[in-house]
Short mmCIF file of C-alpha atoms and ligand atoms in Angstrom, two decimals:
data_model
loop_
_atom_site.label_atom_id
_atom_site.label_comp_id
_atom_site.label_asym_id
_atom_site.label_seq_id
_atom_site.Cartn_x
_atom_site.Cartn_y
_atom_site.Cartn_z
CA UNK A 1 81.77 77.64 106.62
CA UNK A 2 84.28 76.46 109.21
CA UNK A 3 87.82 77.69 109.75
CA UNK A 4 90.70 75.52 110.90
CA UNK A 5 94.20 76.34 112.14
CA UNK A 6 97.31 75.59 110.10
CA UNK A 7 98.80 73.92 113.19
CA UNK A 8 95.82 71.70 113.79
CA UNK A 9 95.51 72.18 117.55
CA UNK A 10 93.20 75.20 117.92
CA UNK A 11 89.40 75.09 118.02
CA UNK A 12 87.47 75.10 114.74
CA UNK A 13 85.85 78.55 114.40
CA UNK A 14 83.09 80.33 112.52
CA UNK A 15 83.92 83.23 110.20
CA UNK A 16 83.01 85.73 112.91
CA UNK A 17 85.24 84.07 115.48
CA UNK A 18 88.14 83.73 113.04
CA UNK A 19 87.79 87.39 112.08
CA UNK A 20 87.75 88.64 115.67
CA UNK A 21 90.55 86.29 116.75
CA UNK A 22 93.31 86.80 114.20
CA UNK A 23 96.09 84.42 115.24
CA UNK A 24 94.93 80.94 116.34
CA UNK A 25 95.64 79.94 119.93
CA UNK A 26 98.06 77.24 118.82
CA UNK A 27 100.12 79.92 117.06
CA UNK A 28 98.72 78.96 113.64
CA UNK A 29 96.63 80.86 111.10
CA UNK A 30 93.01 80.22 110.23
CA UNK A 31 92.07 78.94 106.77
CA UNK A 32 88.71 77.76 105.41
CA UNK A 33 88.12 74.06 106.00
CA UNK A 34 87.07 73.89 102.34
CA UNK A 35 87.40 76.50 99.61
CA UNK A 36 84.01 77.18 97.97
CA UNK A 37 83.90 76.71 94.21
CA UNK A 38 82.64 79.10 91.55
CA UNK A 39 81.51 77.53 88.29
CA UNK A 40 82.58 78.91 84.90
CA UNK A 41 79.06 80.32 84.47
CA UNK A 42 79.16 82.07 87.82
CA UNK A 43 82.54 83.56 86.97
CA UNK A 44 81.36 84.68 83.52
CA UNK A 45 78.35 86.35 85.16
CA UNK A 46 80.67 88.74 87.04
CA UNK A 47 81.47 90.55 83.81
CA UNK A 48 80.41 94.17 83.82
CA UNK A 49 79.07 94.13 87.39
CA UNK A 50 79.82 96.98 89.78
CA UNK A 51 82.79 96.06 92.00
CA UNK A 52 80.49 95.92 95.04
CA UNK A 53 78.17 93.35 93.48
CA UNK A 54 81.07 91.17 92.37
CA UNK A 55 82.51 91.45 95.89
CA UNK A 56 79.21 90.34 97.39
CA UNK A 57 79.02 87.21 95.22
CA UNK A 58 82.62 86.20 95.90
CA UNK A 59 82.66 86.91 99.65
CA UNK A 60 79.21 85.58 100.53
CA UNK A 61 79.94 81.81 100.70
CA UNK A 62 82.81 82.49 103.13
CA UNK A 63 80.75 84.53 105.62
CA UNK A 64 77.36 82.86 105.40
CA UNK A 65 76.14 82.15 108.92
CA UNK A 66 77.86 85.20 110.42
CA UNK A 67 76.17 87.98 108.43
CA UNK A 68 72.87 88.26 106.61
CA UNK A 69 72.93 89.10 102.91
CA UNK A 70 71.75 92.63 103.67
CA UNK A 71 74.42 93.16 106.32
CA UNK A 72 77.15 92.03 103.95
CA UNK A 73 75.84 94.22 101.14
CA UNK A 74 75.73 97.26 103.45
CA UNK A 75 79.26 96.63 104.72
CA UNK A 76 80.62 96.35 101.18
CA UNK A 77 78.76 99.48 100.08
CA UNK A 78 80.17 101.56 102.95
CA UNK A 79 83.66 100.09 102.62
CA UNK A 80 84.28 101.28 99.07
CA UNK A 81 82.34 104.52 98.92
CA UNK A 82 85.40 106.57 99.94
CA UNK A 83 87.45 105.32 96.98
CA UNK A 84 88.56 107.86 94.40
CA UNK A 85 87.71 105.72 91.35
CA UNK A 86 84.29 104.40 90.38
CA UNK A 87 85.76 101.09 89.14
CA UNK A 88 87.53 100.70 92.54
CA UNK A 89 90.27 98.54 90.98
CA UNK A 90 90.77 99.80 87.40
CA UNK A 91 93.09 98.12 84.89
CA UNK A 92 95.43 100.12 82.67
CA UNK A 93 97.63 98.77 79.92
CA UNK A 94 101.43 98.93 80.19
CA UNK A 95 102.38 96.91 77.08
CA UNK A 96 100.56 94.70 74.54
CA UNK A 97 99.97 91.79 76.93
CA UNK A 98 100.77 93.46 80.25
CA UNK A 99 98.24 95.22 82.45
CA UNK A 100 98.49 97.18 85.69
CA UNK A 101 95.75 96.64 88.28
CA UNK A 102 95.53 99.94 90.14
CA UNK A 103 94.78 99.07 93.76
CA UNK A 104 95.62 102.50 95.17
CA UNK A 105 92.47 104.57 94.87
CA UNK A 106 91.40 104.03 98.50
CA UNK A 107 91.71 106.54 101.34
CA UNK A 108 95.36 105.74 102.21
CA UNK A 109 96.51 105.11 98.64
CA UNK A 110 97.56 101.46 99.01
CA UNK A 111 95.84 98.14 98.28
CA UNK A 112 95.47 97.49 102.00
CA UNK A 113 92.42 99.77 101.98
CA UNK A 114 90.50 97.10 100.05
CA UNK A 115 90.64 94.73 102.99
CA UNK A 116 90.87 97.14 105.87
CA UNK A 117 87.88 99.28 104.90
CA UNK A 118 85.77 96.16 104.58
CA UNK A 119 86.85 94.56 107.84
CA UNK A 120 86.28 97.85 109.68
CA UNK A 121 82.64 97.58 108.63
CA UNK A 122 82.43 93.84 109.35
CA UNK A 123 83.95 94.27 112.84
CA UNK A 124 81.57 97.12 113.62
CA UNK A 125 78.53 95.12 112.50
CA UNK A 126 79.56 92.05 114.53
CA UNK A 127 80.48 94.00 117.69
CA UNK A 128 77.36 96.15 117.63
CA UNK A 129 75.23 93.05 118.18
CA UNK A 130 76.80 92.24 121.55
CA UNK A 131 78.22 95.58 122.69
CA UNK A 132 81.57 93.83 123.13
CA UNK A 133 84.73 96.06 123.15
CA UNK A 134 87.95 94.95 121.50
CA UNK A 135 91.53 96.17 121.30
CA UNK A 136 93.09 96.01 117.89
CA UNK A 137 96.86 95.84 117.85
CA UNK A 138 98.70 95.81 114.54
CA UNK A 139 102.29 95.89 113.35
CA UNK A 140 103.09 97.69 110.15
CA UNK A 141 105.87 98.41 107.72
CA UNK A 142 103.80 101.45 106.77
CA UNK A 143 100.71 100.72 104.75
CA UNK A 144 98.78 98.31 106.99
CA UNK A 145 98.92 100.73 109.89
CA UNK A 146 97.66 103.72 107.98
CA UNK A 147 94.91 101.64 106.38
CA UNK A 148 93.87 100.20 109.77
CA UNK A 149 93.79 103.60 111.45
CA UNK A 150 91.79 105.05 108.59
CA UNK A 151 89.31 102.16 108.71
CA UNK A 152 88.85 101.98 112.51
CA UNK A 153 89.22 105.61 113.61
CA UNK A 154 86.15 106.83 115.43
CA UNK A 155 84.40 103.42 115.34
CA UNK A 156 82.63 102.49 118.55
CA UNK A 157 83.74 99.46 120.58
CA UNK A 158 87.28 99.53 119.19
CA UNK A 159 90.67 100.88 120.28
CA UNK A 160 93.43 100.65 117.71
CA UNK A 161 97.17 100.55 118.55
CA UNK A 162 99.63 100.43 115.66
CA UNK A 163 103.31 99.56 116.08
CA UNK A 164 105.59 100.85 113.35
CA UNK A 165 109.40 100.94 113.05
CA UNK A 166 110.83 104.19 114.37
CA UNK A 167 113.05 106.34 112.13
CA UNK A 168 112.91 106.67 108.38
CA UNK A 169 111.85 103.12 107.48
CA UNK A 170 108.32 104.32 106.88
CA UNK A 171 107.85 107.16 104.42
CA UNK A 172 106.70 110.56 105.63
CA UNK A 173 103.32 110.17 103.93
CA UNK A 174 102.85 106.77 105.59
CA UNK A 175 103.84 108.14 109.01
CA UNK A 176 101.59 111.18 108.74
CA UNK A 177 98.65 109.02 107.73
CA UNK A 178 99.10 107.20 111.06
CA UNK A 179 99.91 110.16 113.30
CA UNK A 180 97.50 112.84 112.10
CA UNK A 181 94.05 111.32 112.78
CA UNK A 182 92.69 113.11 115.86
CA UNK A 183 90.25 110.41 116.97
CA UNK A 184 90.79 109.33 120.58
CA UNK A 185 90.62 105.61 119.85
CA UNK A 186 93.73 105.83 117.63
CA UNK A 187 97.22 105.22 119.08
CA UNK A 188 100.28 105.38 116.80
CA UNK A 189 103.33 103.76 118.46
CA UNK A 190 106.83 104.28 117.00
CA UNK A 191 108.86 101.24 118.14
CA UNK A 192 112.60 101.02 118.49
CA UNK A 193 113.16 98.16 115.96
CA UNK A 194 112.44 97.04 112.39
CA UNK A 195 109.18 95.61 111.03
CA UNK A 196 110.06 92.01 111.89
CA UNK A 197 110.63 93.12 115.50
CA UNK A 198 107.23 94.89 115.54
CA UNK A 199 105.59 91.78 114.16
CA UNK A 200 107.40 89.57 116.69
CA UNK A 201 106.13 91.67 119.65
CA UNK A 202 102.64 91.50 118.18
CA UNK A 203 102.85 87.71 118.04
CA UNK A 204 104.11 87.67 121.65
CA UNK A 205 101.02 89.59 122.72
CA UNK A 206 98.76 87.09 120.99
CA UNK A 207 100.63 84.19 122.54
CA UNK A 208 100.17 85.67 126.05
CA UNK A 209 96.66 84.27 126.46
CA UNK A 210 95.95 86.02 129.77
CA UNK A 211 96.75 89.42 128.24
CA UNK A 212 94.90 88.51 125.09
CA UNK A 213 91.71 87.78 127.03
CA UNK A 214 92.10 90.72 129.42
CA UNK A 215 92.11 93.36 126.68
CA UNK A 216 90.06 91.35 124.12
CA UNK A 217 92.90 91.52 121.64
CA UNK A 218 92.03 91.37 117.96
CA UNK A 219 94.43 91.39 115.04
CA UNK A 220 94.09 93.07 111.68
CA UNK A 221 97.45 92.11 110.24
CA UNK A 222 97.33 90.09 107.07
CA UNK A 223 97.25 86.99 109.26
CA UNK A 224 93.57 87.87 109.72
CA UNK A 225 91.63 85.67 107.33
CA UNK A 226 89.03 88.37 106.67
CA UNK A 227 91.73 90.52 105.07
CA UNK A 228 92.87 87.81 102.71
CA UNK A 229 89.25 87.20 101.78
CA UNK A 230 88.57 90.82 100.81
CA UNK A 231 91.55 90.72 98.47
CA UNK A 232 90.30 87.70 96.56
CA UNK A 233 87.74 89.93 94.84
CA UNK A 234 90.03 91.96 92.58
CA UNK A 235 91.71 88.87 91.19
CA UNK A 236 88.29 87.88 89.86
CA UNK A 237 87.22 91.30 88.60
CA UNK A 238 90.47 91.90 86.73
CA UNK A 239 90.65 88.41 85.24
CA UNK A 240 87.04 88.61 84.08
CA UNK A 241 87.68 92.01 82.50
CA UNK A 242 90.49 90.35 80.49
CA UNK A 243 88.38 87.43 79.30
CA UNK A 244 88.17 84.86 82.10
CA UNK A 245 86.89 82.22 82.40
CA UNK A 246 87.48 81.51 78.66
CA UNK A 247 90.92 83.07 78.79
CA UNK A 248 93.41 82.45 81.61
CA UNK A 249 95.52 85.22 83.13
CA UNK A 250 98.81 85.49 84.99
CA UNK A 251 99.37 87.67 88.04
CA UNK A 252 102.57 89.20 89.35
CA UNK A 253 102.33 90.44 92.94
CA UNK A 254 104.71 92.67 94.93
CA UNK A 255 105.14 90.43 97.95
CA UNK A 256 106.12 90.87 101.59
CA UNK A 257 103.94 89.08 104.08
CA UNK A 258 102.39 86.87 101.35
CA UNK A 259 98.83 88.02 102.13
CA UNK A 260 98.01 89.56 98.78
CA UNK A 261 99.35 86.74 96.64
CA UNK A 262 97.72 84.19 98.93
CA UNK A 263 94.40 85.80 98.02
CA UNK A 264 95.27 85.06 94.38
CA UNK A 265 95.95 81.45 95.34
CA UNK A 266 92.48 81.26 96.93
CA UNK A 267 90.91 82.77 93.79
CA UNK A 268 92.58 80.05 91.79
CA UNK A 269 91.39 77.45 94.29
CA UNK A 270 87.82 78.71 93.80
CA UNK A 271 88.06 78.03 90.09
CA UNK A 272 89.49 81.19 88.51
CA UNK A 273 91.77 80.17 85.62
CA UNK A 274 95.11 81.56 86.78
CA UNK A 275 97.97 80.28 84.65
CA UNK A 276 100.69 81.49 87.01
CA UNK A 277 101.06 83.45 90.26
CA UNK A 278 104.41 85.21 90.32
CA UNK A 279 105.96 86.28 93.63
CA UNK A 280 107.96 89.49 93.17
CA UNK A 281 110.39 90.41 95.93
CA UNK A 282 112.85 93.25 96.43
CA UNK A 283 116.37 92.59 97.72
CA UNK A 284 114.75 90.99 100.79
CA UNK A 285 114.19 87.95 98.67
CA UNK A 286 113.61 85.07 101.07
CA UNK A 287 110.53 83.84 99.18
CA UNK A 288 112.29 83.89 95.83
CA UNK A 289 115.27 82.02 97.32
CA UNK A 290 112.89 79.50 98.86
CA UNK A 291 111.36 78.65 95.49
CA UNK A 292 114.74 78.46 93.80
CA UNK A 293 116.66 76.51 96.46
CA UNK A 294 113.99 74.79 98.61
CA UNK A 295 115.58 76.35 101.70
CA UNK A 296 113.60 78.86 103.75
CA UNK A 297 116.18 80.83 105.76
CA UNK A 298 115.67 84.44 106.85
CA UNK A 299 118.64 86.78 106.63
CA UNK A 300 118.78 90.31 108.04
CA UNK A 301 116.37 92.85 106.55
CA UNK A 302 118.04 95.34 104.23
CA UNK A 303 116.01 98.56 104.05
CA UNK A 304 114.94 99.32 100.48
CA UNK A 305 112.97 101.92 98.54
CA UNK A 306 109.99 99.50 98.64
CA UNK A 307 109.73 99.42 102.46
CA UNK A 308 106.37 97.62 102.64
CA UNK A 309 108.18 94.55 101.31
CA UNK A 310 111.17 94.75 103.68
CA UNK A 311 110.24 91.52 105.40
CA UNK A 312 112.00 88.22 106.07
CA UNK A 313 109.38 86.51 108.22
CA UNK A 314 106.52 86.19 105.79
CA UNK A 315 103.58 85.21 107.99
CA UNK A 316 101.07 84.07 105.41
CA UNK A 317 103.54 81.71 103.81
CA UNK A 318 102.45 79.31 106.56
CA UNK A 319 99.03 79.09 104.91
CA UNK A 320 100.44 77.81 101.66
CA UNK A 321 102.82 75.46 103.47
CA UNK A 322 99.77 73.94 105.14
CA UNK A 323 98.46 72.92 101.71
CA UNK A 324 101.90 71.93 100.41
CA UNK A 325 102.14 69.51 103.38
CA UNK A 326 98.68 67.97 102.76
CA UNK A 327 97.11 70.03 105.54
CA UNK A 328 99.14 68.24 108.22
CA UNK A 329 99.20 70.65 111.19
CA UNK A 330 102.02 68.69 112.84
CA UNK A 331 104.27 69.11 109.84
CA UNK A 332 103.62 72.86 109.78
CA UNK A 333 104.25 73.16 113.49
CA UNK A 334 107.59 71.35 113.12
CA UNK A 335 108.63 73.66 110.28
CA UNK A 336 107.74 76.74 112.30
CA UNK A 337 109.82 75.48 115.20
CA UNK A 338 112.77 75.04 112.85
CA UNK A 339 112.14 78.52 111.52
CA UNK A 340 112.53 79.85 115.05
CA UNK A 341 115.96 78.19 115.09
CA UNK A 342 117.09 79.71 111.81
CA UNK A 343 115.15 78.13 108.94
CA UNK A 344 114.07 74.91 107.28
CA UNK A 345 114.40 72.85 104.11
CA UNK A 346 111.19 71.98 102.25
CA UNK A 347 110.47 68.37 101.39
CA UNK A 348 110.76 67.68 97.65
CA UNK A 349 107.01 67.04 97.44
CA UNK A 350 106.16 70.36 99.08
CA UNK A 351 108.63 72.24 96.90
CA UNK A 352 107.16 70.68 93.74
CA UNK A 353 103.68 71.75 94.79
CA UNK A 354 104.79 75.29 95.46
CA UNK A 355 106.46 75.45 92.08
CA UNK A 356 103.30 74.22 90.36
CA UNK A 357 101.47 77.26 91.70
CA UNK A 358 104.07 79.98 91.93
CA UNK A 359 106.87 81.53 89.94
CA UNK A 360 109.20 84.06 91.54
CA UNK A 361 111.76 86.75 90.92
CA UNK A 362 113.54 89.64 92.59
CA UNK A 363 114.45 93.20 91.72
CA UNK A 364 117.52 94.98 93.08
CA UNK A 365 117.34 98.63 94.07
CA UNK A 366 118.95 99.70 90.78
CA UNK A 367 116.53 97.53 88.77
CA UNK A 368 113.59 99.00 90.68
CA UNK A 369 114.67 102.56 89.93
CA UNK A 370 115.37 101.73 86.28
CA UNK A 371 111.89 100.19 85.97
CA UNK A 372 110.17 103.27 87.43
CA UNK A 373 112.06 105.37 84.88
CA UNK A 374 111.39 103.08 81.92
CA UNK A 375 107.67 102.74 82.63
CA UNK A 376 107.44 106.53 82.80
CA UNK A 377 109.31 106.91 79.52
CA UNK A 378 107.31 104.28 77.66
CA UNK A 379 103.81 104.90 79.05
CA UNK A 380 103.84 108.30 80.78
CA UNK A 381 102.68 106.53 83.95
CA UNK A 382 104.36 107.05 87.32
CA UNK A 383 104.48 103.86 89.43
CA UNK A 384 105.51 103.33 93.05
CA UNK A 385 108.65 101.32 93.89
CA UNK A 386 106.68 98.24 95.07
CA UNK A 387 104.79 98.15 91.83
CA UNK A 388 108.05 98.61 89.92
CA UNK A 389 109.57 95.53 91.57
CA UNK A 390 106.65 93.50 90.25
CA UNK A 391 106.67 95.06 86.78
CA UNK A 392 110.32 94.07 86.40
CA UNK A 393 109.66 90.50 87.59
CA UNK A 394 106.49 90.22 85.47
CA UNK A 395 108.46 91.02 82.34
CA UNK A 396 110.58 87.93 83.06
CA UNK A 397 107.48 85.72 83.39
CA UNK A 398 105.41 86.53 80.33
CA UNK A 399 103.51 83.62 78.77
CA UNK A 400 100.48 82.95 76.61
CA UNK A 401 97.96 84.46 78.99
CA UNK A 402 97.92 88.22 79.62
CA UNK A 403 99.92 89.35 82.64
CA UNK A 404 98.33 91.47 85.36
CA UNK A 405 100.77 93.23 87.66
CA UNK A 406 99.28 94.45 90.92
CA UNK A 407 99.89 98.16 91.47
CA UNK A 408 99.93 98.15 95.26
CA UNK A 409 100.51 101.81 96.15
CA UNK A 410 100.03 105.24 94.64
CA UNK A 411 103.32 106.82 93.52
CA UNK A 412 102.63 109.87 95.73
CA UNK A 413 103.03 107.64 98.76
CA UNK A 414 106.72 107.27 97.88
CA UNK A 415 107.53 110.63 96.24
CA UNK A 416 111.24 110.69 97.05
CA UNK A 417 112.03 107.42 95.26
CA UNK A 418 109.76 108.22 92.30
CA UNK A 419 111.25 111.68 91.84
CA UNK A 420 114.80 110.35 92.09
CA UNK A 421 114.06 107.89 89.28
CA UNK A 422 112.06 110.12 86.93
CA UNK A 423 112.59 113.76 87.85
CA UNK A 424 108.80 113.99 88.34
CA UNK A 425 107.27 114.56 91.75
CA UNK A 426 103.97 112.66 91.96
CA UNK A 427 101.19 114.78 93.47
CA UNK A 428 98.88 113.59 96.26
CA UNK A 429 95.25 113.43 95.15
CA UNK A 430 93.49 116.69 96.11
CA UNK A 431 91.35 114.96 98.76
CA UNK A 432 94.44 114.52 100.97
CA UNK A 433 96.33 117.69 100.21
CA UNK A 434 96.26 118.87 103.87
CA UNK A 435 98.28 115.87 105.14
CA UNK A 436 101.43 117.92 105.66
CA UNK A 437 99.68 120.67 107.63
CA UNK A 438 97.97 118.54 110.29
CA UNK A 439 99.55 118.10 113.76
CA UNK A 440 101.09 114.67 114.52
CA UNK A 441 100.38 112.51 117.60
CA UNK A 442 102.77 109.62 118.28
CA UNK A 443 104.23 107.70 121.27
CA UNK A 444 107.80 106.34 121.16
CA UNK A 445 107.95 102.82 122.63
CA UNK A 446 110.78 100.33 123.36
CA UNK A 447 111.08 96.89 121.76
CA UNK A 448 109.85 95.27 124.97
CA UNK A 449 106.74 93.19 125.51
CA UNK A 450 106.01 94.17 129.12
CA UNK A 451 106.24 97.91 128.40
CA UNK A 452 103.95 97.57 125.40
CA UNK A 453 101.38 95.60 127.36
CA UNK A 454 101.45 98.19 130.14
CA UNK A 455 100.90 101.01 127.67
CA UNK A 456 97.96 99.24 126.04
CA UNK A 457 96.32 98.45 129.40
CA UNK A 458 96.62 102.06 130.49
CA UNK A 459 95.47 103.71 127.29
CA UNK A 460 92.59 101.65 126.00
CA UNK A 461 89.08 102.89 126.81
CA UNK A 462 87.49 100.89 129.56
C1 PLP B 501 101.79 95.48 102.12
C2 PLP B 501 102.33 95.88 100.81
C3 PLP B 501 102.93 94.93 99.95
C4 PLP B 501 103.11 93.49 100.35
O1 PLP B 501 101.90 92.81 100.47
P1 PLP B 501 101.82 91.43 101.29
O2 PLP B 501 100.39 91.09 101.36
O3 PLP B 501 102.41 91.74 102.65
O4 PLP B 501 102.64 90.44 100.56
C5 PLP B 501 103.35 95.36 98.71
N1 PLP B 501 103.23 96.64 98.32
C6 PLP B 501 102.67 97.57 99.12
C7 PLP B 501 102.58 98.97 98.64
C8 PLP B 501 102.20 97.23 100.38
O5 PLP B 501 101.64 98.15 101.17
#
């Protein structure tokens, strides 16, 4: 399997290289040169399998050549053993034709554990062969950073630096998950700026090729193809549990950086019968506006009670644009240049293609709170604000096929918002009850590339 850049001017890579590289050297993102297909029989055969076995069958064709079958099986086994639910990604019913896919039973209580735990194991296996050291730098609006730290803490050959927005834009649970691990290879950096600023500095570091080579920079943001890949699995397992491939399903996905829903798009590309993929945004609704108007223009980020979706520069959107523009790297590069100058208008052809695949909607803050309350009143279930955004949007996109809304975080990760809406304070699972007692370790950093590079040079293990 070969991987190519969305901007068409970076070298073609193997899975291992694409995984360890993150952002392509031409500024683009890596995608598979061809998406492997699963036949209806192969999809039907996933029914009733343990999550790990299904994951192996779905991931294998993408990584063949980099790992042996045994290596991949071992990585998958270790990745999910710390999850608090034997089904890993259980489905619960919210209404007659509406299901919630609970993706928050991992160690940091958000769906990002599905990908991060697996790539921690894949990185370790690949690096152990050569003894190579790498420096992982990530930017987070909260959940990616905690999941990355949890997955990479204490691993040999890796230093991990996570940039997160200073102040109260990340919840206290999210912050503590990043600042309390005591392992020496973990560095939590509170940056003076919002998430888009953190992500912009991260991109600057990757685009400084001398620095990138000097510290062997690797990225684990959702631009990393290996993360998208790990997320493809639960689209299959949930759809099969609801009757695929005979019966189609719809998915509604709380969306920020477009990584999670892009995994659904890949699942569909592999042959899973997905009737609709619905993009759910909070008040930071650039993706919804893009589908409605054909204009992709970031506005300022307005902090919300679903902070992991407070994003205007949605990195993975580039991957779907690449397909919408017939995989013409030049066209994507031109759009991204326009984006740097304020935004772009999609061609009619590209917009039509996007609309064939995706629906979209938004939820205001008041609608999000009302949805948390209503779901609690009608089902007894507490849901996090990100999930609530998608439940509200899903209800506007019901069709013939059953709807699966992705539950992206545990309600206890956002207790203030959940309690304000329902009067109930969601409890942390017992396995993390000591989070509020552990000492925190964090470095405040300015929104400045040179200072960040200096800090990383000085603090990584040599
Ligand atoms: C990261 C995150 C999202 C957004 O996912 P993307 O892949 O960035 O679109 C939604 N909800 C929660 C809880 C998250 O942590």
